[in-house]
Short mmCIF file of C-alpha atoms and ligand atoms in Angstrom, two decimals:
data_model
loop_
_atom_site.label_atom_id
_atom_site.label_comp_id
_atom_site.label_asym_id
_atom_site.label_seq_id
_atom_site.Cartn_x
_atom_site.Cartn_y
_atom_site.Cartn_z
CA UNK R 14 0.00 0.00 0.00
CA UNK R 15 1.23 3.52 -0.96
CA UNK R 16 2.16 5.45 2.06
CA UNK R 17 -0.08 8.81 4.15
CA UNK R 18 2.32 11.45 3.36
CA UNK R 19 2.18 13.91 6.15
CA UNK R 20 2.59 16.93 3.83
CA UNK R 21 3.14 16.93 -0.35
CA UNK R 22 5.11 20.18 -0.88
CA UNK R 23 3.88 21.24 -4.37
CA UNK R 24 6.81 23.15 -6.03
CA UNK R 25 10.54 22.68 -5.48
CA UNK R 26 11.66 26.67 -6.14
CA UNK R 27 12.89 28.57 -2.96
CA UNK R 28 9.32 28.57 -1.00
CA UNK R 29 9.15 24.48 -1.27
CA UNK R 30 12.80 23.57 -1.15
CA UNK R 31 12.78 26.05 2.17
CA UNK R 32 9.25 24.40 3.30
CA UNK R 33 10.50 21.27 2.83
CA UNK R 34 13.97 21.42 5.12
CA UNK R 35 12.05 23.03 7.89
CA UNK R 36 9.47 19.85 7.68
CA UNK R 37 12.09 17.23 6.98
CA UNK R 38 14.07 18.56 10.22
CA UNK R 39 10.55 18.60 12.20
CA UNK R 40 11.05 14.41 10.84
CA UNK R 41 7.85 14.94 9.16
CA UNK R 42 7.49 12.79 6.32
CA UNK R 43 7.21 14.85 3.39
CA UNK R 44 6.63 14.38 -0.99
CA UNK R 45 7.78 16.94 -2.75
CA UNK R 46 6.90 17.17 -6.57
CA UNK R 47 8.44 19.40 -8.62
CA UNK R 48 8.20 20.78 -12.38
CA UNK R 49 11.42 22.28 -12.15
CA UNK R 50 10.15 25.26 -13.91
CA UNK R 51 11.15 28.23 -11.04
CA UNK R 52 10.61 31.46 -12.74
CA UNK R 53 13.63 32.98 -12.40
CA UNK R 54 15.41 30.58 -14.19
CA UNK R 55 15.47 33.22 -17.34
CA UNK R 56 18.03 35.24 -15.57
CA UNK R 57 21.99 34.73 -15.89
CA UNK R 58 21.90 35.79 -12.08
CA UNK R 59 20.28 36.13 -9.06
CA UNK R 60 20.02 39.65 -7.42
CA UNK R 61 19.69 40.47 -3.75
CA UNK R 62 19.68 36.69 -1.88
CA UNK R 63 22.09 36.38 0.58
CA UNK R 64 24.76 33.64 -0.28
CA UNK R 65 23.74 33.56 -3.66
CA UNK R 66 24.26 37.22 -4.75
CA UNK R 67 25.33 37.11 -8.74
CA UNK R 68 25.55 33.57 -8.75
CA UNK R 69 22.81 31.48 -11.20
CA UNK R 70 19.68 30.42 -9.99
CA UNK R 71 20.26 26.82 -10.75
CA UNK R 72 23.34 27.06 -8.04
CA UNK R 73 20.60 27.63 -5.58
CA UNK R 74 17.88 25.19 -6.64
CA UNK R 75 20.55 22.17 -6.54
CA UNK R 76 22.07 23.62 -2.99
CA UNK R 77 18.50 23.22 -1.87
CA UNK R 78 17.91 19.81 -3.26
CA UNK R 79 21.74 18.52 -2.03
CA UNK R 80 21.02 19.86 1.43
CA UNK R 81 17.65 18.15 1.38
CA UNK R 82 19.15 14.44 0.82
CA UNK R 83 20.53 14.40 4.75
CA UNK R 84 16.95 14.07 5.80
CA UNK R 85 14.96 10.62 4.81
CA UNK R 86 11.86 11.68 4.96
CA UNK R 87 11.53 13.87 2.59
CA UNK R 88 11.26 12.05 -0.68
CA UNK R 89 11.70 13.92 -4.16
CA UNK R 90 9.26 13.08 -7.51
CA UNK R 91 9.85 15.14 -10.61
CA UNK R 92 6.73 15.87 -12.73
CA UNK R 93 3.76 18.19 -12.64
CA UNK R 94 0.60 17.29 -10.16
CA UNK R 95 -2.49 17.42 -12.58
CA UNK R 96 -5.06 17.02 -10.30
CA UNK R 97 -6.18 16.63 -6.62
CA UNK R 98 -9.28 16.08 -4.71
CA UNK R 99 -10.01 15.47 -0.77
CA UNK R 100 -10.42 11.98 0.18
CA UNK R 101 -10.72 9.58 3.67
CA UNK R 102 -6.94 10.10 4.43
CA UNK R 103 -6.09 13.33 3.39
CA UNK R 104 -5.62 14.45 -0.10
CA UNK R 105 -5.14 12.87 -2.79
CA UNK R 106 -2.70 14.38 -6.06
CA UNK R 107 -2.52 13.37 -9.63
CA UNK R 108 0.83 13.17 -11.13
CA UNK R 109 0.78 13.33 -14.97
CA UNK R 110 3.11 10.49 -15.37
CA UNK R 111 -0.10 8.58 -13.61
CA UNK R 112 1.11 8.08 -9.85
CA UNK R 113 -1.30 9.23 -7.27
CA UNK R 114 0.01 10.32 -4.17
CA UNK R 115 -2.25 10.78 -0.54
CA UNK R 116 -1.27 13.57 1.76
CA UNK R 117 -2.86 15.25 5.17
CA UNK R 118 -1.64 18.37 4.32
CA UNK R 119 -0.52 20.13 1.13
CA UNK R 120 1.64 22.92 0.32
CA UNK R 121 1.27 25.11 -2.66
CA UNK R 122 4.85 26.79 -3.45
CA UNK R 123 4.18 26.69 -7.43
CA UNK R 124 5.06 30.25 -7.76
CA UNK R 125 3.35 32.07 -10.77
CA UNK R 126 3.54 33.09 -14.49
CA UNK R 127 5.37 36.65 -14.92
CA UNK R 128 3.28 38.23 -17.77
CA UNK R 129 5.67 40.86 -19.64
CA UNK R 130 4.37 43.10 -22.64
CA UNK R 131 3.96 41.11 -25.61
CA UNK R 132 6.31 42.91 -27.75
CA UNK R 133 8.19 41.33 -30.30
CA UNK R 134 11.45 40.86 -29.34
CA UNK R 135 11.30 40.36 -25.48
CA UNK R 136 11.40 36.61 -25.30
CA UNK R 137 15.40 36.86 -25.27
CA UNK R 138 15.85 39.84 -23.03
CA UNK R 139 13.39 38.94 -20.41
CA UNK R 140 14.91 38.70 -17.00
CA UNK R 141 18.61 40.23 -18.26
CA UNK R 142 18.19 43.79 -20.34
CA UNK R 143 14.73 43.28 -19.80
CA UNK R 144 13.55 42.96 -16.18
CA UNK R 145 10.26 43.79 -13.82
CA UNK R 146 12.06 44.38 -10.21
CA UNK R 147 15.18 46.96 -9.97
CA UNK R 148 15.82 45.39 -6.81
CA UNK R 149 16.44 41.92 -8.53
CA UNK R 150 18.50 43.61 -11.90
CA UNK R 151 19.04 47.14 -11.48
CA UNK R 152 22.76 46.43 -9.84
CA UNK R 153 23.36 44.95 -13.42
CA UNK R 154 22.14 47.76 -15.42
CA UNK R 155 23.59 50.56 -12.96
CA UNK R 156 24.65 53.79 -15.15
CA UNK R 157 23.38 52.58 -18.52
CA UNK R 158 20.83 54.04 -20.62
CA UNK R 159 17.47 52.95 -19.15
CA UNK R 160 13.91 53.27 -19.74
CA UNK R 161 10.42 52.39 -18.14
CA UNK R 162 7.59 50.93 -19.70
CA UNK R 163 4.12 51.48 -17.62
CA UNK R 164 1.00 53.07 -18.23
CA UNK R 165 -0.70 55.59 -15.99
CA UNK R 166 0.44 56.37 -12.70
CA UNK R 167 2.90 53.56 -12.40
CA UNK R 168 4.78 54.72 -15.50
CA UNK R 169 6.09 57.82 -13.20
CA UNK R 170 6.43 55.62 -10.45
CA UNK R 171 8.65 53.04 -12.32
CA UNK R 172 10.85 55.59 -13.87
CA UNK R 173 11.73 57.75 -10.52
CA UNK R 174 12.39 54.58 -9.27
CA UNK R 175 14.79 53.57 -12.00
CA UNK R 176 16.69 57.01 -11.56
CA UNK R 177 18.08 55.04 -8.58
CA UNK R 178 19.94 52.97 -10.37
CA UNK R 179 21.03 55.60 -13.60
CA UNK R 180 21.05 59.10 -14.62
CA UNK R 181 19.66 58.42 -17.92
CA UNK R 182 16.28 56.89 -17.82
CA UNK R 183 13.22 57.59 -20.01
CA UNK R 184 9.50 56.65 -19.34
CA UNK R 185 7.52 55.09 -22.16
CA UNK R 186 3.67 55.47 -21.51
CA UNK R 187 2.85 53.48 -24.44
CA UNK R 188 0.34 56.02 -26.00
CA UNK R 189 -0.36 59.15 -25.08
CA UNK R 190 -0.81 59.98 -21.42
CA UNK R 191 -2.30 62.88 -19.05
CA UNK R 192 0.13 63.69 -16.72
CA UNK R 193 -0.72 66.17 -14.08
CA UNK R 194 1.61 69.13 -13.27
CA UNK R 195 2.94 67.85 -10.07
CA UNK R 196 3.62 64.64 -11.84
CA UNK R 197 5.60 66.82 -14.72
CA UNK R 198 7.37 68.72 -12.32
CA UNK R 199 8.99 65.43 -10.37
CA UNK R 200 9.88 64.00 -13.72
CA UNK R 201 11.81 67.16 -14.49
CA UNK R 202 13.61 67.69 -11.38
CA UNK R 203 14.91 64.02 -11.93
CA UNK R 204 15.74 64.55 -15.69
CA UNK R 205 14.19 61.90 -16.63
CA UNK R 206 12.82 62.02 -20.58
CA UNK R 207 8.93 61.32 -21.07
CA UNK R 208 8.38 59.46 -24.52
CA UNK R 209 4.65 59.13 -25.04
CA UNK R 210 4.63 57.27 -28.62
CA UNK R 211 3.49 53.69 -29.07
CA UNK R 212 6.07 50.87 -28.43
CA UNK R 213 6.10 47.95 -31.00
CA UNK R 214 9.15 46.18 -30.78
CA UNK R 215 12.69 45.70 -29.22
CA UNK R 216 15.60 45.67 -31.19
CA UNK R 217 18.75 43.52 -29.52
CA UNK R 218 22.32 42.45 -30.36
CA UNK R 219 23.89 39.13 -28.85
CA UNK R 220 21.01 39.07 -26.61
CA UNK R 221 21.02 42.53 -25.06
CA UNK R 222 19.26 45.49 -25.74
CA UNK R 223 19.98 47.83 -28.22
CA UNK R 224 16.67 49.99 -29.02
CA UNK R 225 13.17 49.94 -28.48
CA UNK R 226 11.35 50.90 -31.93
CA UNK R 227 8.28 53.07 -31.69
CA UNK R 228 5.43 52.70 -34.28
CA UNK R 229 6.41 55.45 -36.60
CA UNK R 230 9.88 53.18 -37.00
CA UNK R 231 12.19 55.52 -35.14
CA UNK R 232 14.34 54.29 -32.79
CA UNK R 233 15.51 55.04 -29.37
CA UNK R 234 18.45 53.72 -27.43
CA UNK R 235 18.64 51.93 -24.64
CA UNK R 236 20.26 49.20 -22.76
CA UNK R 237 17.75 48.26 -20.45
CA UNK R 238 13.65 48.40 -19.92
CA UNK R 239 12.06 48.17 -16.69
CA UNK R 240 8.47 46.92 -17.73
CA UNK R 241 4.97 45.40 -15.76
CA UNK R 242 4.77 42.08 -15.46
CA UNK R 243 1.71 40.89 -13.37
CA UNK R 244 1.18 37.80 -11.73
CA UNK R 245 -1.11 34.72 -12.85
CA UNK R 246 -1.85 31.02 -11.51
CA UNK R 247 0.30 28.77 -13.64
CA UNK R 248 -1.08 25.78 -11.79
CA UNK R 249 -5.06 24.94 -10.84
CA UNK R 250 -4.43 23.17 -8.59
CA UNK R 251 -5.41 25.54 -6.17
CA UNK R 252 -8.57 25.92 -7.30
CA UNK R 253 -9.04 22.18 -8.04
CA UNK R 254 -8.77 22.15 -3.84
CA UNK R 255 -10.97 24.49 -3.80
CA UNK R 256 -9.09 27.59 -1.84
CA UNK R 257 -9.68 30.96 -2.51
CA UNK R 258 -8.28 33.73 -4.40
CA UNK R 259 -8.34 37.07 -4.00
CA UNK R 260 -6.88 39.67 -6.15
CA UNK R 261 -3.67 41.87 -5.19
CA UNK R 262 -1.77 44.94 -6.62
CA UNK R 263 0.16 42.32 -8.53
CA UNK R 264 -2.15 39.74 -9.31
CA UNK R 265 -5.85 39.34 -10.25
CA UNK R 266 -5.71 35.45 -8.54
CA UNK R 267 -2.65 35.21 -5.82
CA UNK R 268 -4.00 32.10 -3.39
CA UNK R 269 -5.31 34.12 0.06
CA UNK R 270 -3.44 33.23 2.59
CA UNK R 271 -4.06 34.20 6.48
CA UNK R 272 -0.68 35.16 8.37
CA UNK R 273 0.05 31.91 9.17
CA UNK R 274 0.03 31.02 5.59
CA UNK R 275 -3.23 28.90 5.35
CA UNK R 276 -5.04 28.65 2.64
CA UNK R 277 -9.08 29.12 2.65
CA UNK R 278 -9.17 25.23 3.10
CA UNK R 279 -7.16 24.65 6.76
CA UNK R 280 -5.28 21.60 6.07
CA UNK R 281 -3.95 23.67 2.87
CA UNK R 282 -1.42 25.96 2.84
CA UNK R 283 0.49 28.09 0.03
CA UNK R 284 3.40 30.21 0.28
CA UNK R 285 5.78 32.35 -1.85
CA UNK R 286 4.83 33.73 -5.14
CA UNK R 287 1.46 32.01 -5.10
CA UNK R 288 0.31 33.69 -2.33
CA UNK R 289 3.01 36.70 -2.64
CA UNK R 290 2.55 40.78 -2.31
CA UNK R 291 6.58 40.87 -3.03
CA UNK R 292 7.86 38.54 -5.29
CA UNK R 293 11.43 37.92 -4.63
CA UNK R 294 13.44 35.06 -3.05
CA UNK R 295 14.14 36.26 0.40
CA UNK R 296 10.25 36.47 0.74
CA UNK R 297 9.57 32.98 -0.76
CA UNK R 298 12.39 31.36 1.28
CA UNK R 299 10.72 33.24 4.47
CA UNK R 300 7.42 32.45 3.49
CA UNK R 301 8.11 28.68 3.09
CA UNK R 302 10.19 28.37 6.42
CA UNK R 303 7.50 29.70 8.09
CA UNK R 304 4.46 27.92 6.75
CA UNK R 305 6.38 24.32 7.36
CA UNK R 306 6.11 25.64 11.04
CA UNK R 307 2.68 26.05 11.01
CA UNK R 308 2.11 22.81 9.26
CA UNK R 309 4.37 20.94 11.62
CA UNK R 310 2.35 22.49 14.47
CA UNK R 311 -1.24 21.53 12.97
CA UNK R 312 0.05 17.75 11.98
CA UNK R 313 0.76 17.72 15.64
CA UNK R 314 -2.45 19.31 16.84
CA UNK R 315 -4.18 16.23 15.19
CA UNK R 316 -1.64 13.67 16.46
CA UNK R 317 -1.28 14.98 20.00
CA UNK R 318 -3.63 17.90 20.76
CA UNK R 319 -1.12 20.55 20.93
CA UNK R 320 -3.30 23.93 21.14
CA UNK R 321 -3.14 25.45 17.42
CA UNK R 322 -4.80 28.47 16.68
CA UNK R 323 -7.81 28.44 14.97
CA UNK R 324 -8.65 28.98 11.50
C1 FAD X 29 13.06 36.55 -14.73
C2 FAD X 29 12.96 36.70 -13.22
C3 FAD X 29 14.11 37.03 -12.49
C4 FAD X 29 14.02 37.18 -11.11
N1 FAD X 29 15.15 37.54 -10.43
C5 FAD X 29 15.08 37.67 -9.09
C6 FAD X 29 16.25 38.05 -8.36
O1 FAD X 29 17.32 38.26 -8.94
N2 FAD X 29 16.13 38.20 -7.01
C7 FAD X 29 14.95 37.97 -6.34
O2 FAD X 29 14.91 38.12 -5.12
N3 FAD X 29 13.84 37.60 -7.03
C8 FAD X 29 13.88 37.44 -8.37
N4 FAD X 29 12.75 37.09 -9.06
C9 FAD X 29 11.55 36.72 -8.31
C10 FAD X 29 11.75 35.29 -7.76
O3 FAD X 29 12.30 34.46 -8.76
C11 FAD X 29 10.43 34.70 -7.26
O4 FAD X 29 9.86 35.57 -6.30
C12 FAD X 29 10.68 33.32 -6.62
O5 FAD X 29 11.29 32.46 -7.56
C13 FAD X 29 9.37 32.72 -6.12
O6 FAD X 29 9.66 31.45 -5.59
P1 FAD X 29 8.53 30.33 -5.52
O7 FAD X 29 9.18 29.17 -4.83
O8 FAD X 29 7.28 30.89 -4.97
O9 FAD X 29 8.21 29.98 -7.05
P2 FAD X 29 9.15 29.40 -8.20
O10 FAD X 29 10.58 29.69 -7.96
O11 FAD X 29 8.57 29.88 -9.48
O12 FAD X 29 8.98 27.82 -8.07
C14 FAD X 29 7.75 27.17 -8.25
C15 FAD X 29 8.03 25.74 -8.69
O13 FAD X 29 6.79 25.01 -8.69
C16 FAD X 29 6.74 24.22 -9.85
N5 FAD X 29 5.34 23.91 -10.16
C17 FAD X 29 4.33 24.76 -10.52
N6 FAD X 29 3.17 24.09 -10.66
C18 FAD X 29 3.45 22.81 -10.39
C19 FAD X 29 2.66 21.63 -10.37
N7 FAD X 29 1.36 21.66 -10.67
N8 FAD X 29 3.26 20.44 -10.08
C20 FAD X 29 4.60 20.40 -9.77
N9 FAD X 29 5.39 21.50 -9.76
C21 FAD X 29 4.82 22.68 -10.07
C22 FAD X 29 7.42 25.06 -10.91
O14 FAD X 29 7.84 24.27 -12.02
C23 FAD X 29 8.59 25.62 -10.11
O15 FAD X 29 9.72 24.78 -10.13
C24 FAD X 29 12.79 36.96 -10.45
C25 FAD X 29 11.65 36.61 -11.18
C26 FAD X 29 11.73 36.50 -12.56
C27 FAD X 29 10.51 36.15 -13.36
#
């Protein structure tokens, strides 16, 4: 007979692979499954993670998983969970290779899809020249020739920001664009260029950026664009379980979590991007950590009655 997993960890990127060394060192016996699809796998680098500071992202995802092997009971499986449903011993997830696993708790960590513009010519740039979070890539692109992509309010936002990180930025409203007086006055005390003509392509060399083309055909310069990218499910599993979303500033559907990282179904949880308001590692591998303790505590609620707050 298959084994009761106490908890399936559902995503292996810094959330789960956090989640799961806090449970494994609780000796909770723990299935993680794993796409191996961690969003910021497009980048050369990571930015801003302690220990892994300009070093790839695959460093840290195999650090993780080699760190993970000194506990047996945590078991890995590779492959996408298709489905799930609530049964007589907990819950039980479809892999698409066909296994079927049974857990008493799960843990969403499946992070999200990062929706950039669709311009042609992004796909190659995104996450190096081309990059939603100056915290993440603005080191990188310090003193070049910048610009931000945003409509409205966040356009000015974005590119005040970006005059962190370079003297030369310009903000691209994509269109034409009412900006009030106070907003013009900021945006020429910082220098930064206001470009309201629509953007229909980006040019590149070798992988970086070169231009950005506006729809008349003229070019401007630039070796880096700051642009939105918002948030969306890139699993249903979620839903499949039945917890609720709730729309942020990022995301129309981020899983709503309560502060102790459950899920709108107790006995399921969801941390990092999922659930996130700040998508970055630091706040995954937080996030994680601390819903494995709140998992470990209501696995031994059940088991033992120790007091657990709640729902
Ligand atoms: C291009 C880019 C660059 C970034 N750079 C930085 C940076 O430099 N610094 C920084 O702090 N932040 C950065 N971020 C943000 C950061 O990567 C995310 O906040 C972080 O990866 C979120 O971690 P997570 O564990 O929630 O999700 P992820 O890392 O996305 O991991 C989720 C995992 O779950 C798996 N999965 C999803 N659905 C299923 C399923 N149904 N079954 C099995 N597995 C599943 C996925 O394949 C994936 O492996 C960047 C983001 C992007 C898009």
């Amino acid at each position: 007979m298959s084994p009761v997993w106490e908890c399936a960890v559902v995503g292996a990127g810094a959330a789960g692979l956090s989640a799961a060394l806090v449970l494994g060192r609780a000796r909770r016996h723990v299935v993680v499954i794993d796409a191996g699809h961690q969003s910021n796998r497009a980048s050369p680098t990571i930015g801003g993670l302690l220990g892994y500071d300009q070093r790839p992202p695959a460093d840290l995802y195999a650090q993780g998983r080699s760190e993970l092997a000194a506990y047996p009971s945590v078991e890995f499986r590779t492959g996408e969970v298709v489905g799930g449903s609530s049964g007589e011993d907990g819950y039980l997830l479809e892999l698409a290779d066909g296994e079927t696993l049974t857990a008493r708790r799960v843990l969403l960590a499946t992070g999200m899809k990062y929706n950039p513009p669709d311009l042609p010519g992004i796909g190659e740039l995104w996450g190096s020249s081309v990059f939603q979070c100056p915290f993440c890539h603005g080191w990188e692109m310090r003193d070049k020739r910048l610009a931000a992509l945003a409509s409205g309010e966040e356009a000015v936002h974005a590119a005040l920001m970006l005059r962190g990180w370079s003297d030369d930025v310009t903000m691209l409203t994509d269109g034409p664009t009412r900006l009030d007086s106070e907003q013009l006055r900021m945006l020429q005390v910082a220098k930064v260029e206001v470009e309201q003509r629509r953007v229909v392509q980006l040019a590149s060399d070798e992988g970086r950026l070169t231009h950005v083309v506006f729809a008349d055909g003229d070019r401007l310069e630039r070796d880096g664009l700051l642009v939105e990218a918002p948030l969306s499910q890139r699993s249903r599993l979620g839903e499949t379980l039945g917890v609720q979303s709730a729309a942020s500033q990022l995301s129309p559907n981020a899983v709503h979590v309560d502060k102790m990282h459950r899920s709108s179904v107790s006995t399921v949880f969801a941390a990092g991007d999922v659930c996130t308001k700040q998508p970055h590692l630091a706040d995954a591998m937080s996030a994680g950590s601390q819903a494995a303790m709140i998992i470990v505590q209501s696995l031994l609620s059940d088991d033992f009655g120790l007091p657990y707050p709640p729902a």
